[in-house]
CSV table of C-alpha atoms in Angstrom, one decimal:
chain,number,residue,atom,x,y,z
K,267,MET,CA,-129.3,-4.7,-107.3
K,268,SER,CA,-126.3,-4.3,-109.6
K,269,GLU,CA,-125.1,-7.3,-111.7
K,270,ALA,CA,-121.7,-7.2,-110.0
K,271,LYS,CA,-123.3,-7.3,-106.5
K,272,GLN,CA,-125.7,-10.1,-107.6
K,273,LEU,CA,-122.7,-12.2,-108.9
K,274,LYS,CA,-120.9,-11.7,-105.6
K,275,ILE,CA,-123.9,-13.0,-103.7
K,276,GLU,CA,-124.1,-16.0,-105.9
K,277,ASP,CA,-120.4,-16.7,-105.6
K,278,ASP,CA,-120.7,-16.6,-101.8
K,279,ARG,CA,-123.4,-19.2,-101.9
K,280,GLU,CA,-121.3,-21.6,-103.8
K,281,PRO,CA,-119.2,-24.1,-101.8
K,282,LYS,CA,-115.5,-23.2,-101.6
K,283,LYS,CA,-113.4,-25.1,-104.1
K,284,ILE,CA,-110.2,-26.9,-102.8
K,285,LYS,CA,-107.3,-25.9,-104.9
K,286,GLU,CA,-106.0,-29.0,-106.7
K,287,PRO,CA,-102.3,-29.6,-106.2
K,288,THR,CA,-100.1,-29.1,-109.2
K,289,GLY,CA,-96.5,-30.0,-108.3
K,290,ILE,CA,-95.0,-32.9,-106.4
K,291,ASN,CA,-94.4,-30.8,-103.2
K,292,GLU,CA,-98.0,-29.5,-103.3
K,293,TYR,CA,-99.3,-33.0,-103.8
K,294,LEU,CA,-97.3,-34.3,-100.9
K,295,ASP,CA,-98.6,-31.5,-98.6
K,296,TYR,CA,-102.2,-32.3,-99.8
K,297,THR,CA,-102.0,-36.0,-99.0
K,298,ILE,CA,-100.1,-35.7,-95.7
K,299,THR,CA,-102.5,-37.1,-93.0
K,300,ASP,CA,-103.2,-35.9,-89.5
K,301,GLU,CA,-104.2,-39.4,-88.5
K,302,LEU,CA,-102.5,-41.1,-85.5
K,303,ILE,CA,-102.3,-44.7,-84.5
K,304,ILE,CA,-101.4,-45.2,-80.8
K,305,GLY,CA,-100.7,-48.8,-79.6
K,306,LEU,CA,-100.7,-49.7,-75.9
K,307,CYS,CA,-98.8,-52.6,-74.4
K,308,GLY,CA,-98.2,-53.7,-70.8
K,309,PRO,CA,-98.1,-56.8,-68.5
K,310,ILE,CA,-101.4,-58.1,-67.2
K,311,GLY,CA,-102.8,-56.0,-64.3
K,312,SER,CA,-101.3,-52.7,-65.6
K,313,ASP,CA,-104.1,-50.3,-65.9
K,314,ILE,CA,-104.1,-50.0,-69.7
K,315,ASN,CA,-107.8,-49.2,-69.8
K,316,PHE,CA,-107.2,-46.1,-67.6
K,317,VAL,CA,-104.5,-44.9,-69.9
K,318,SER,CA,-106.6,-45.5,-73.0
K,319,GLU,CA,-109.5,-43.4,-71.5
K,320,SER,CA,-107.1,-40.6,-70.5
K,321,LEU,CA,-105.5,-40.5,-74.0
K,322,LYS,CA,-109.0,-40.4,-75.6
K,323,GLU,CA,-110.1,-37.6,-73.3
K,324,ILE,CA,-107.0,-35.4,-73.8
K,325,LEU,CA,-106.9,-35.9,-77.6
K,326,GLU,CA,-110.6,-35.1,-78.0
K,327,ASP,CA,-110.8,-32.2,-75.5
K,328,THR,CA,-107.4,-30.5,-76.0
K,329,PHE,CA,-106.4,-31.4,-79.6
K,330,GLY,CA,-109.8,-31.7,-81.2
K,331,TYR,CA,-109.4,-35.3,-82.4
K,332,ASP,CA,-112.0,-38.0,-82.8
K,333,CYS,CA,-110.8,-41.2,-81.1
K,334,ILE,CA,-111.7,-44.8,-81.8
K,335,GLU,CA,-110.5,-47.5,-79.4
K,336,ILE,CA,-109.8,-50.9,-81.0
K,337,LYS,CA,-109.6,-53.8,-78.5
K,338,LEU,CA,-107.8,-56.9,-79.6
K,339,SER,CA,-109.8,-58.9,-77.1
K,340,ASP,CA,-113.0,-58.0,-79.0
K,341,PHE,CA,-111.6,-59.7,-82.2
K,342,ILE,CA,-110.9,-62.8,-80.1
K,343,ARG,CA,-114.3,-62.8,-78.5
K,344,MET,CA,-116.1,-62.3,-81.9
K,345,GLN,CA,-114.1,-65.0,-83.7
K,346,PHE,CA,-114.7,-67.6,-81.0
K,347,GLU,CA,-118.1,-66.3,-79.9
K,348,ILE,CA,-116.9,-65.8,-76.3
K,349,PRO,CA,-119.7,-63.9,-74.4
K,350,LYS,CA,-118.8,-60.9,-72.2
K,351,LYS,CA,-118.9,-62.0,-68.7
K,352,GLU,CA,-117.6,-61.4,-65.2
K,353,LYS,CA,-113.8,-61.0,-65.5
K,354,LYS,CA,-112.5,-63.9,-63.5
K,355,PHE,CA,-109.5,-66.2,-64.1
K,356,SER,CA,-111.4,-68.5,-66.5
K,357,TYR,CA,-112.4,-65.5,-68.7
K,358,TYR,CA,-108.8,-64.1,-69.0
K,359,GLU,CA,-107.4,-67.6,-69.5
K,360,GLU,CA,-109.8,-68.3,-72.3
K,361,LEU,CA,-109.0,-65.1,-74.1
K,362,ILE,CA,-105.2,-65.7,-73.8
K,363,ASN,CA,-105.5,-69.3,-75.1
K,364,LYS,CA,-107.8,-68.3,-78.0
K,365,GLY,CA,-105.4,-65.5,-78.9
K,366,ASN,CA,-102.6,-67.9,-79.0
K,367,GLU,CA,-104.7,-70.3,-81.1
K,368,LEU,CA,-105.3,-67.6,-83.7
K,369,ARG,CA,-101.6,-66.7,-83.9
K,370,ASN,CA,-100.7,-70.4,-84.2
K,371,GLN,CA,-103.2,-71.0,-87.0
K,372,PHE,CA,-102.9,-67.8,-89.0
K,373,GLY,CA,-99.5,-66.3,-88.1
K,374,ASN,CA,-98.3,-64.2,-85.2
K,375,ASP,CA,-99.3,-60.9,-86.8
K,376,ILE,CA,-103.0,-62.0,-87.5
K,377,LEU,CA,-104.5,-59.6,-84.9
K,378,SER,CA,-102.6,-56.7,-86.4
K,379,LYS,CA,-104.0,-57.5,-89.8
K,380,LEU,CA,-107.5,-57.4,-88.2
K,381,ILE,CA,-106.6,-54.0,-86.7
K,382,VAL,CA,-105.4,-52.7,-90.2
K,383,HIS,CA,-108.7,-53.9,-91.7
K,384,GLU,CA,-110.7,-52.2,-89.0
K,385,ILE,CA,-108.9,-48.9,-89.6
K,386,THR,CA,-109.4,-49.2,-93.3
K,387,LYS,CA,-113.1,-49.9,-93.0
K,388,ASP,CA,-113.6,-46.9,-90.7
K,389,ARG,CA,-111.7,-44.5,-93.0
K,390,GLN,CA,-113.7,-45.7,-96.0
K,391,SER,CA,-117.0,-45.3,-94.2
K,392,LYS,CA,-116.1,-41.7,-93.5
K,393,SER,CA,-115.1,-40.9,-97.2
K,394,LYS,CA,-117.7,-40.5,-99.9
K,395,THR,CA,-115.1,-40.4,-102.8
K,396,ASP,CA,-111.6,-41.7,-103.4
K,397,LYS,CA,-110.3,-38.1,-103.1
K,398,GLU,CA,-111.7,-37.8,-99.6
K,399,LEU,CA,-109.6,-40.8,-98.6
K,400,VAL,CA,-106.5,-38.6,-98.7
K,401,LYS,CA,-108.2,-35.6,-97.0
K,402,LYS,CA,-106.7,-34.6,-93.7
K,403,LYS,CA,-108.8,-35.9,-90.8
K,404,ARG,CA,-108.1,-35.4,-87.1
K,405,ILE,CA,-108.7,-39.0,-86.0
K,406,CYS,CA,-106.7,-41.3,-83.6
K,407,TYR,CA,-107.1,-45.0,-83.4
K,408,ILE,CA,-106.1,-46.3,-79.9
K,409,ILE,CA,-105.1,-50.0,-79.9
K,410,ASN,CA,-105.7,-51.8,-76.6
K,411,SER,CA,-103.5,-53.8,-76.3
K,412,ILE,CA,-100.6,-55.3,-78.3
K,413,LYS,CA,-99.2,-58.6,-76.8
K,414,HIS,CA,-96.8,-59.9,-79.5
K,415,ILE,CA,-93.7,-58.5,-81.1
K,416,SER,CA,-95.1,-59.5,-84.6
K,417,GLU,CA,-98.2,-57.4,-84.0
K,418,TYR,CA,-96.1,-54.4,-83.2
K,419,ARG,CA,-93.8,-54.9,-86.2
K,420,LEU,CA,-96.6,-55.1,-88.8
K,421,LEU,CA,-98.3,-52.0,-87.5
K,422,LYS,CA,-95.0,-50.1,-87.4
K,423,ARG,CA,-94.2,-51.2,-91.0
K,424,VAL,CA,-97.7,-50.2,-92.4
K,425,TYR,CA,-98.2,-46.9,-90.5
K,426,GLN,CA,-94.6,-45.9,-90.0
K,427,ASN,CA,-94.3,-42.3,-88.6
K,428,ILE,CA,-97.9,-42.0,-87.5
K,429,PHE,CA,-97.7,-45.1,-85.3
K,430,TYR,CA,-96.7,-44.4,-81.7
K,431,PHE,CA,-96.2,-47.2,-79.2
K,432,ILE,CA,-96.8,-46.6,-75.4
K,433,GLY,CA,-95.5,-49.1,-72.8
K,434,VAL,CA,-97.7,-49.1,-69.7
K,435,PHE,CA,-96.1,-50.6,-66.6
K,436,SER,CA,-97.0,-51.1,-62.9
K,437,PRO,CA,-94.9,-52.9,-60.3
K,438,LEU,CA,-95.8,-56.5,-59.8
K,439,GLU,CA,-97.5,-55.9,-56.4
K,440,VAL,CA,-99.6,-53.1,-57.9
K,441,ARG,CA,-100.7,-55.4,-60.8
K,442,LYS,CA,-101.7,-58.1,-58.3
K,443,GLU,CA,-103.7,-55.5,-56.3
K,444,ASN,CA,-105.5,-54.4,-59.5
K,445,LEU,CA,-106.4,-58.0,-60.4
K,446,SER,CA,-107.5,-58.6,-56.8
K,447,VAL,CA,-109.9,-55.6,-57.0
K,448,LYS,CA,-111.5,-57.3,-60.1
K,449,GLY,CA,-112.4,-60.3,-57.8
K,450,ILE,CA,-109.7,-62.7,-58.9
K,451,GLU,CA,-108.4,-64.9,-56.1
K,452,ASN,CA,-104.7,-64.9,-55.2
K,453,PRO,CA,-103.7,-68.4,-56.5
K,454,ASP,CA,-105.3,-67.4,-59.8
K,455,ILE,CA,-103.6,-64.1,-59.9
K,456,GLU,CA,-100.2,-65.8,-59.6
K,457,ARG,CA,-101.2,-68.2,-62.5
K,458,LEU,CA,-102.4,-65.3,-64.7
K,459,VAL,CA,-99.1,-63.3,-64.1
K,460,LYS,CA,-97.1,-66.4,-65.0
K,461,ILE,CA,-99.2,-67.2,-68.1
K,462,ASP,CA,-98.9,-63.6,-69.3
K,463,SER,CA,-95.1,-63.3,-68.8
K,464,GLU,CA,-93.6,-66.8,-69.3
K,465,GLN,CA,-95.2,-68.3,-72.4
K,466,VAL,CA,-92.4,-70.0,-74.4
K,467,GLU,CA,-94.3,-70.9,-77.5
K,468,ASP,CA,-93.6,-68.8,-80.5
K,469,HIS,CA,-97.3,-68.0,-80.9
K,470,GLY,CA,-97.8,-67.2,-77.2
K,471,GLN,CA,-98.0,-63.8,-75.7
K,472,LYS,CA,-94.6,-62.0,-75.8
K,473,VAL,CA,-95.2,-58.9,-73.7
K,474,SER,CA,-91.7,-58.9,-72.2
K,475,LYS,CA,-90.2,-58.8,-75.8
K,476,THR,CA,-92.8,-56.4,-77.2
K,477,PHE,CA,-92.8,-53.8,-74.4
K,478,PRO,CA,-89.2,-52.5,-74.7
K,479,ASN,CA,-90.0,-51.3,-78.2
K,480,ALA,CA,-92.2,-48.5,-76.8
K,481,ASP,CA,-91.7,-44.9,-77.9
K,482,TYR,CA,-92.8,-43.7,-74.5
K,483,PHE,CA,-92.8,-45.5,-71.2
K,484,LEU,CA,-95.5,-44.8,-68.7
K,485,ARG,CA,-95.0,-46.1,-65.2
K,486,ILE,CA,-98.1,-46.1,-63.0
K,487,GLU,CA,-97.8,-46.7,-59.3
K,488,ASP,CA,-101.5,-46.0,-58.9
K,489,SER,CA,-104.2,-44.7,-61.2
K,490,ASN,CA,-103.8,-41.0,-60.2
K,491,ASP,CA,-105.6,-38.9,-62.8
K,492,LYS,CA,-103.4,-35.8,-62.4
K,493,ILE,CA,-100.1,-37.7,-62.6
K,494,VAL,CA,-101.1,-39.9,-65.6
K,495,ASN,CA,-102.8,-37.0,-67.5
K,496,ASP,CA,-99.7,-34.8,-67.0
K,497,LYS,CA,-97.5,-37.5,-68.5
K,498,ILE,CA,-99.8,-38.1,-71.4
K,499,GLN,CA,-100.2,-34.4,-72.1
K,500,ARG,CA,-96.4,-34.0,-72.2
K,501,PHE,CA,-96.0,-36.9,-74.6
K,502,LEU,CA,-98.7,-35.5,-76.9
K,503,ASP,CA,-97.1,-32.0,-76.8
K,504,LEU,CA,-93.9,-33.7,-78.0
K,505,VAL,CA,-95.8,-35.5,-80.8
K,506,PHE,CA,-97.5,-32.3,-82.0
K,507,GLY,CA,-94.7,-29.9,-81.2
K,508,THR,CA,-97.1,-27.6,-79.3
K,509,LYS,CA,-94.6,-26.8,-76.6
K,510,ILE,CA,-90.9,-26.4,-76.5
K,511,THR,CA,-90.2,-29.4,-74.2
K,512,THR,CA,-86.7,-30.5,-73.2
K,513,PRO,CA,-85.6,-33.8,-71.7
K,514,THR,CA,-85.6,-34.6,-68.1
K,515,TYR,CA,-82.2,-35.7,-66.7
K,516,GLN,CA,-83.6,-39.2,-66.4
K,517,GLU,CA,-84.4,-39.2,-70.2
K,518,THR,CA,-80.9,-37.9,-71.0
K,519,ALA,CA,-79.3,-40.5,-68.7
K,520,MET,CA,-81.2,-43.4,-70.3
K,521,TYR,CA,-80.4,-42.0,-73.8
K,522,MET,CA,-76.7,-42.0,-72.8
K,523,ALA,CA,-77.0,-45.6,-71.5
K,524,SER,CA,-78.6,-46.7,-74.7
K,525,SER,CA,-75.9,-45.0,-76.7
K,526,ALA,CA,-73.2,-46.7,-74.6
K,527,SER,CA,-74.7,-50.1,-75.4
K,528,ALA,CA,-73.7,-49.6,-79.1
K,529,ASN,CA,-70.1,-50.1,-77.9
K,530,SER,CA,-70.7,-53.6,-76.9
K,531,ALA,CA,-69.7,-56.6,-79.1
K,532,CYS,CA,-71.2,-59.2,-76.7
K,533,LEU,CA,-72.8,-62.1,-78.6
K,534,SER,CA,-75.6,-62.4,-76.1
K,535,ARG,CA,-76.9,-58.9,-75.9
K,536,GLN,CA,-75.8,-55.3,-76.0
K,537,VAL,CA,-76.3,-53.5,-72.6
K,538,GLY,CA,-75.5,-49.9,-71.7
K,539,ALA,CA,-75.6,-48.0,-68.4
K,540,SER,CA,-75.0,-44.5,-67.1
K,541,ILE,CA,-74.8,-43.1,-63.6
K,542,THR,CA,-75.8,-39.7,-62.3
K,543,ASN,CA,-74.9,-38.0,-59.0
K,544,LYS,CA,-77.5,-36.7,-56.6
K,545,LEU,CA,-78.0,-33.6,-58.8
K,546,GLY,CA,-78.7,-35.6,-61.9
K,547,ASP,CA,-75.4,-34.9,-63.6
K,548,ILE,CA,-74.0,-37.8,-65.6
K,549,ILE,CA,-70.7,-39.0,-64.0
K,550,SER,CA,-70.0,-42.1,-66.1
K,551,VAL,CA,-71.3,-44.6,-68.7
K,552,GLY,CA,-70.5,-48.2,-69.3
K,553,TRP,CA,-71.3,-51.2,-71.5
K,554,ASN,CA,-70.8,-55.0,-71.4
K,555,ASP,CA,-67.6,-56.4,-72.9
K,556,VAL,CA,-64.3,-58.1,-72.2
K,557,PRO,CA,-61.8,-56.3,-69.8
K,558,LYS,CA,-58.2,-55.6,-71.0
K,559,TYR,CA,-54.9,-55.3,-69.1
K,560,GLY,CA,-54.2,-51.8,-67.9
K,561,GLY,CA,-57.9,-50.9,-67.3
K,562,ASN,CA,-61.1,-50.5,-69.2
K,563,LEU,CA,-62.5,-52.8,-72.0
K,564,TYR,CA,-61.4,-53.8,-75.4
K,565,THR,CA,-62.8,-51.5,-78.1
K,566,GLU,CA,-62.7,-51.0,-81.9
K,567,ASN,CA,-59.5,-49.0,-81.3
K,568,ASP,CA,-57.5,-52.0,-80.2
K,569,LEU,CA,-56.0,-52.9,-83.6
K,570,ASN,CA,-53.2,-55.2,-84.8
K,571,GLY,CA,-54.4,-58.3,-83.0
K,572,ASP,CA,-54.8,-56.6,-79.7
K,573,ASP,CA,-58.6,-56.9,-79.6
K,574,HIS,CA,-59.4,-60.1,-77.6
K,575,ARG,CA,-63.2,-59.8,-77.4
K,576,CYS,CA,-65.2,-62.9,-77.8
K,577,ILE,CA,-66.0,-62.1,-81.4
K,578,ASN,CA,-62.3,-62.5,-82.2
K,579,LYS,CA,-61.5,-65.7,-80.2
K,580,SER,CA,-61.9,-69.2,-81.6
K,581,GLY,CA,-63.9,-68.0,-84.6
K,582,GLY,CA,-66.2,-66.0,-82.4
K,583,LYS,CA,-68.1,-67.8,-79.6
K,584,CYS,CA,-69.9,-67.3,-76.3
K,585,PHE,CA,-67.7,-68.7,-73.6
K,586,ASN,CA,-70.5,-68.7,-71.1
K,587,ASP,CA,-72.6,-71.0,-73.3
K,588,GLU,CA,-69.6,-73.2,-73.9
K,589,GLU,CA,-68.9,-73.6,-70.1
K,590,LYS,CA,-72.6,-74.3,-69.4
K,591,ASN,CA,-72.6,-77.1,-72.0
K,592,GLU,CA,-69.4,-78.5,-70.6
K,593,LEU,CA,-71.0,-78.5,-67.1
K,594,ILE,CA,-74.1,-80.3,-68.4
K,595,ASN,CA,-71.8,-82.9,-70.0
K,596,LEU,CA,-69.9,-83.4,-66.7
K,597,ILE,CA,-73.2,-83.9,-64.8
K,598,THR,CA,-74.6,-86.3,-67.4
K,599,GLU,CA,-71.3,-88.4,-67.4
K,600,LYS,CA,-71.3,-88.5,-63.6
K,601,LEU,CA,-74.9,-89.8,-63.6
K,602,VAL,CA,-74.0,-92.5,-66.0
K,603,GLU,CA,-70.8,-93.3,-64.1
K,604,GLU,CA,-72.7,-93.6,-60.8
K,605,GLU,CA,-75.3,-95.8,-62.6
K,606,VAL,CA,-78.1,-93.4,-61.7
K,607,ILE,CA,-79.1,-93.5,-65.4
K,608,ASN,CA,-78.3,-95.8,-68.3
K,609,LYS,CA,-75.9,-94.6,-71.0
K,610,GLU,CA,-78.8,-94.8,-73.5
K,611,LYS,CA,-80.6,-92.1,-71.6
K,612,SER,CA,-77.6,-89.7,-71.6
K,613,ASN,CA,-78.9,-87.6,-74.6
K,614,ASP,CA,-82.3,-87.3,-73.0
K,615,VAL,CA,-80.7,-86.1,-69.7
K,616,PHE,CA,-78.4,-83.7,-71.5
K,617,ASN,CA,-81.4,-82.1,-73.2
K,618,ILE,CA,-83.4,-81.9,-69.9
K,619,LEU,CA,-80.5,-80.2,-68.1
K,620,LYS,CA,-79.9,-77.9,-71.0
K,621,ASP,CA,-83.5,-76.7,-70.7
K,622,SER,CA,-83.2,-76.4,-66.9
K,623,ARG,CA,-82.1,-73.4,-64.8
K,624,ILE,CA,-78.5,-74.2,-65.7
K,625,ARG,CA,-79.2,-72.2,-68.9
K,626,ASP,CA,-79.7,-69.2,-66.7
K,627,LEU,CA,-76.2,-69.3,-65.2
K,628,ILE,CA,-74.2,-66.1,-66.0
K,629,GLU,CA,-71.0,-66.8,-64.0
K,630,PHE,CA,-68.8,-67.9,-66.9
K,631,SER,CA,-69.0,-64.9,-69.1
K,632,ARG,CA,-65.8,-63.1,-69.9
K,633,ALA,CA,-67.6,-59.7,-70.2
K,634,VAL,CA,-67.8,-57.1,-67.5
K,635,HIS,CA,-71.4,-56.1,-67.2
K,636,ALA,CA,-72.5,-52.6,-68.2
K,637,GLU,CA,-73.5,-51.6,-64.6
K,638,MET,CA,-70.1,-52.8,-63.3
K,639,HIS,CA,-68.2,-50.9,-66.0
K,640,ALA,CA,-70.2,-47.7,-65.2
K,641,MET,CA,-69.5,-48.1,-61.5
K,642,ILE,CA,-65.8,-48.6,-62.0
K,643,ASN,CA,-65.6,-45.6,-64.3
K,644,ALA,CA,-67.6,-43.5,-61.8
K,645,THR,CA,-65.4,-44.3,-58.8
K,646,GLN,CA,-62.2,-43.8,-60.9
K,647,LYS,CA,-63.2,-40.4,-62.3
K,648,SER,CA,-65.7,-39.0,-59.8
K,649,GLY,CA,-65.0,-40.7,-56.5
K,650,SER,CA,-67.6,-40.3,-53.9
K,651,GLU,CA,-70.1,-38.7,-56.2
K,652,ILE,CA,-71.5,-42.1,-56.9
K,653,LEU,CA,-72.9,-42.2,-53.3
K,654,GLY,CA,-76.7,-41.5,-53.4
K,655,GLY,CA,-76.6,-41.5,-57.2
K,656,LYS,CA,-78.8,-43.1,-59.7
K,657,LEU,CA,-78.0,-45.8,-62.3
K,658,PHE,CA,-79.8,-46.1,-65.7
K,659,CYS,CA,-79.5,-49.4,-67.5
K,660,THR,CA,-81.0,-50.7,-70.7
K,661,THR,CA,-81.7,-54.0,-69.0
K,662,TYR,CA,-82.8,-55.0,-65.5
K,663,PRO,CA,-79.6,-55.7,-63.4
K,664,CYS,CA,-78.5,-59.3,-62.7
K,665,HIS,CA,-78.1,-60.5,-59.1
K,666,ASN,CA,-74.3,-60.2,-59.4
K,667,CYS,CA,-74.5,-56.5,-60.3
K,668,ALA,CA,-77.3,-55.9,-57.9
K,669,ARG,CA,-75.2,-56.6,-54.8
K,670,HIS,CA,-72.4,-54.3,-56.1
K,671,ILE,CA,-75.0,-51.6,-56.8
K,672,VAL,CA,-76.2,-51.8,-53.2
K,673,ALA,CA,-72.6,-51.7,-51.9
K,674,ALA,CA,-71.7,-48.7,-54.1
K,675,GLY,CA,-74.3,-46.6,-52.3
K,676,ILE,CA,-76.5,-46.1,-55.4
K,677,LYS,CA,-80.1,-45.2,-54.3
K,678,GLU,CA,-82.2,-45.8,-57.5
K,679,VAL,CA,-81.9,-48.0,-60.6
K,680,TYR,CA,-84.0,-47.5,-63.8
K,681,TYR,CA,-84.2,-50.1,-66.6
K,682,ILE,CA,-86.2,-50.8,-69.8
K,683,GLU,CA,-85.8,-54.5,-70.7
K,684,PRO,CA,-86.7,-57.2,-68.2
K,685,TYR,CA,-84.2,-59.9,-67.3
K,686,LYS,CA,-85.8,-63.1,-66.2
K,687,LYS,CA,-82.5,-64.6,-65.1
K,688,SER,CA,-82.0,-62.0,-62.4
K,689,LEU,CA,-82.5,-63.1,-58.8
K,690,ALA,CA,-81.8,-59.6,-57.5
K,691,LEU,CA,-85.0,-59.1,-55.6
K,692,LYS,CA,-85.2,-62.7,-54.3
K,693,LEU,CA,-81.6,-62.7,-52.9
K,694,HIS,CA,-81.6,-59.1,-51.7
K,695,SER,CA,-85.1,-58.2,-50.6
K,696,ASP,CA,-83.6,-56.6,-47.4
K,697,SER,CA,-81.9,-54.0,-49.5
K,698,ILE,CA,-83.7,-53.9,-52.9
K,699,THR,CA,-87.4,-53.0,-53.7
K,700,GLU,CA,-89.4,-52.5,-56.9
K,701,ARG,CA,-91.8,-50.1,-55.2
K,702,PHE,CA,-91.3,-46.3,-55.5
K,703,ASN,CA,-92.7,-45.4,-52.2
K,704,THR,CA,-90.5,-47.7,-50.1
K,705,GLU,CA,-87.7,-46.2,-48.0
K,706,ASN,CA,-84.3,-47.6,-46.9
K,707,ARG,CA,-84.1,-49.8,-50.0
K,708,VAL,CA,-82.4,-49.4,-53.4
K,709,LYS,CA,-85.3,-48.8,-55.7
K,710,VAL,CA,-85.2,-50.8,-59.0
K,711,LEU,CA,-87.8,-49.2,-61.2
K,712,MET,CA,-89.1,-49.4,-64.7
K,713,TYR,CA,-87.9,-46.4,-66.7
K,714,ASP,CA,-90.5,-43.6,-67.2
K,715,GLY,CA,-90.4,-41.2,-70.2
K,716,VAL,CA,-89.4,-40.9,-73.8
K,717,SER,CA,-87.6,-43.9,-75.2
K,718,PRO,CA,-84.0,-43.5,-76.1
K,719,LYS,CA,-84.7,-44.5,-79.7
K,720,ARG,CA,-87.1,-41.5,-80.0
K,721,TYR,CA,-85.0,-39.0,-78.0
K,722,ILE,CA,-83.7,-37.1,-81.1
K,723,ASP,CA,-87.0,-37.4,-83.0
K,724,LEU,CA,-89.1,-35.9,-80.2
K,725,PHE,CA,-86.8,-33.4,-78.6
K,726,LYS,CA,-84.8,-32.1,-81.7
K,727,ILE,CA,-86.5,-29.2,-83.6
K,728,ASN,CA,-84.5,-28.7,-86.8
K,729,ASP,CA,-86.6,-25.8,-88.2
K,730,ALA,CA,-85.9,-22.6,-86.2
K,731,GLU,CA,-89.1,-21.1,-87.7
K,732,LYS,CA,-91.1,-23.5,-85.6
K,733,ARG,CA,-89.6,-22.1,-82.4
K,734,LYS,CA,-90.1,-18.3,-82.8
K,735,LYS,CA,-91.8,-15.7,-84.9
K,736,ASP,CA,-90.7,-12.0,-85.0
K,737,GLY,CA,-88.3,-12.7,-82.2
K,738,LYS,CA,-90.9,-14.2,-79.9
K,739,LYS,CA,-91.8,-17.7,-78.9
K,740,LEU,CA,-94.2,-19.2,-81.4
K,741,ILE,CA,-97.6,-20.2,-79.8
K,742,VAL,CA,-99.1,-23.3,-81.5
K,743,LYS,CA,-102.7,-23.9,-80.9
K,744,ARG,CA,-103.3,-27.5,-79.9
K,745,LYS,CA,-106.6,-27.9,-81.8
K,746,LYS,CA,-104.9,-26.8,-85.1
K,747,ALA,CA,-101.5,-28.5,-84.7
K,748,SER,CA,-100.5,-31.3,-86.9
K,749,PRO,CA,-98.3,-34.2,-85.7
K,750,ARG,CA,-94.6,-33.4,-86.3
K,751,LYS,CA,-94.0,-36.8,-88.0
K,752,SER,CA,-96.4,-37.7,-90.8
K,753,VAL,CA,-96.9,-39.8,-93.9
K,754,SER,CA,-98.8,-39.5,-97.2
K,755,LEU,CA,-102.1,-41.3,-97.2
K,756,GLU,CA,-101.4,-42.3,-100.8
K,757,ALA,CA,-99.1,-45.1,-99.7
K,758,ILE,CA,-100.9,-46.4,-96.6
K,759,PRO,CA,-104.2,-47.6,-98.3
K,760,PHE,CA,-102.1,-49.8,-100.6
K,761,LEU,CA,-100.5,-51.6,-97.7
K,762,GLU,CA,-103.8,-51.8,-95.8
K,763,LYS,CA,-105.4,-53.4,-98.8
K,764,LYS,CA,-102.7,-56.1,-98.9
K,765,ALA,CA,-103.4,-56.9,-95.2
K,766,THR,CA,-107.2,-57.1,-95.9
K,767,GLU,CA,-106.6,-59.3,-99.0
K,768,GLU,CA,-104.8,-61.8,-96.8
K,769,LEU,CA,-107.7,-61.9,-94.4
K,770,ASN,CA,-110.2,-62.5,-97.2
K,771,LYS,CA,-108.0,-65.1,-98.8
K,772,ASN,CA,-108.4,-67.6,-95.9
K,773,GLY,CA,-112.1,-66.8,-95.4
K,774,LYS,CA,-112.1,-67.5,-91.7
K,775,PHE,CA,-112.9,-64.1,-90.4
K,776,ASP,CA,-116.3,-63.3,-91.8
K,777,LYS,CA,-117.7,-62.7,-88.3
K,778,ILE,CA,-115.2,-59.8,-87.8
K,779,ILE,CA,-114.5,-58.2,-91.2
K,780,ASN,CA,-118.0,-58.1,-92.7
């Protein structure tokens, strides 16, 4: 055997050396991670476990990822030594109460700090050296499930572009059916739903405030494998850029509604709406603000003192709030005048009334609601095309708008943010439904698809080289594809360490973190 051939054999037997990065760009490429963090959120009774299992299956089988599910309820059980038992009302109630107790004692983001620690611990256990910490690994941590806005915010700040948030939603009746299948009795189901959605304490569950922050909304009428898997597959193809995927007309319409909301200067909330005809073509948009003489609403273009929106009147105030306070004062004064209460009790009565359903009154606002503005625009510009059309609104319609939506001949309404003040379904159950498979009713449905805030990120491909090669569509293999959005793993461990240090500082979580 020649010396050259012998050397070649010896070289082949040696492990391949990874080229060390030299410049800043090479170093950034070297430290970019393929890790994903996917958080799930949804009201109680939504089948989040089913979504978690589907995500895990698709990521492992189709994209070649290892998946680890992290359940927040496990942290709560371990901390308070709650045994796993039959999932009845008392079990759910205890988990909710203990979760609230943790947030109240250690801060509203405490469960996210525990998640960060769990991810850090797992990454370190898989890395023999510090250099391996920044080595690309195809791993996804699925978080089941986030219940408070502070939990979401911390995870988003630490993991930035590699954190994706999925909102899972089922209509109320479907959620009740799901809880009933688990053996929970009807009175307890009602109590659970109320506890889950109506907690007012700052440390209580805030699903209704957390859910609208989702990057992708997944509406599930029933746990149909094919439908759910197709939706998750589409979302992951967008995350990895493995297919050229364009928006549905529903996604475009909600993006237009969200964009329109930026026009609003309302002090209460910015709401946007868009309307499509039967074919899905957008025929109008609208937002909430004060109407002006001659038609339409005041805007930034109304200069020289001609802008009479609430932000420019009396130093800037909400006239609806002012009128409600005046109404409460009048009621309180009348109760004193009629000697129903003593004058000394007037302040107590005022505060009680202020915290009553009077605070939900919306009749005194100067603003035209976004849905009404969009409907007015549609009828002025497109006439009868509104008949049989669909309305997309960033917020669930109030009962005032709901009756006009019915009268306008709109067939479907899609929304993102809930609106507890709305009595639309209660007052108009003969003409409105929240079930997709119900006929002869206006369907008011949770929006399904890419969030407006991620519309550009997920659908826009800036680099033409990622679309074609040699004049042909580029085929990207899913098991080799990296997420389109990424971060360097040099920065993340530093932030993770800070979260872990805070856990160690109070010394109350040895059962979980050790």
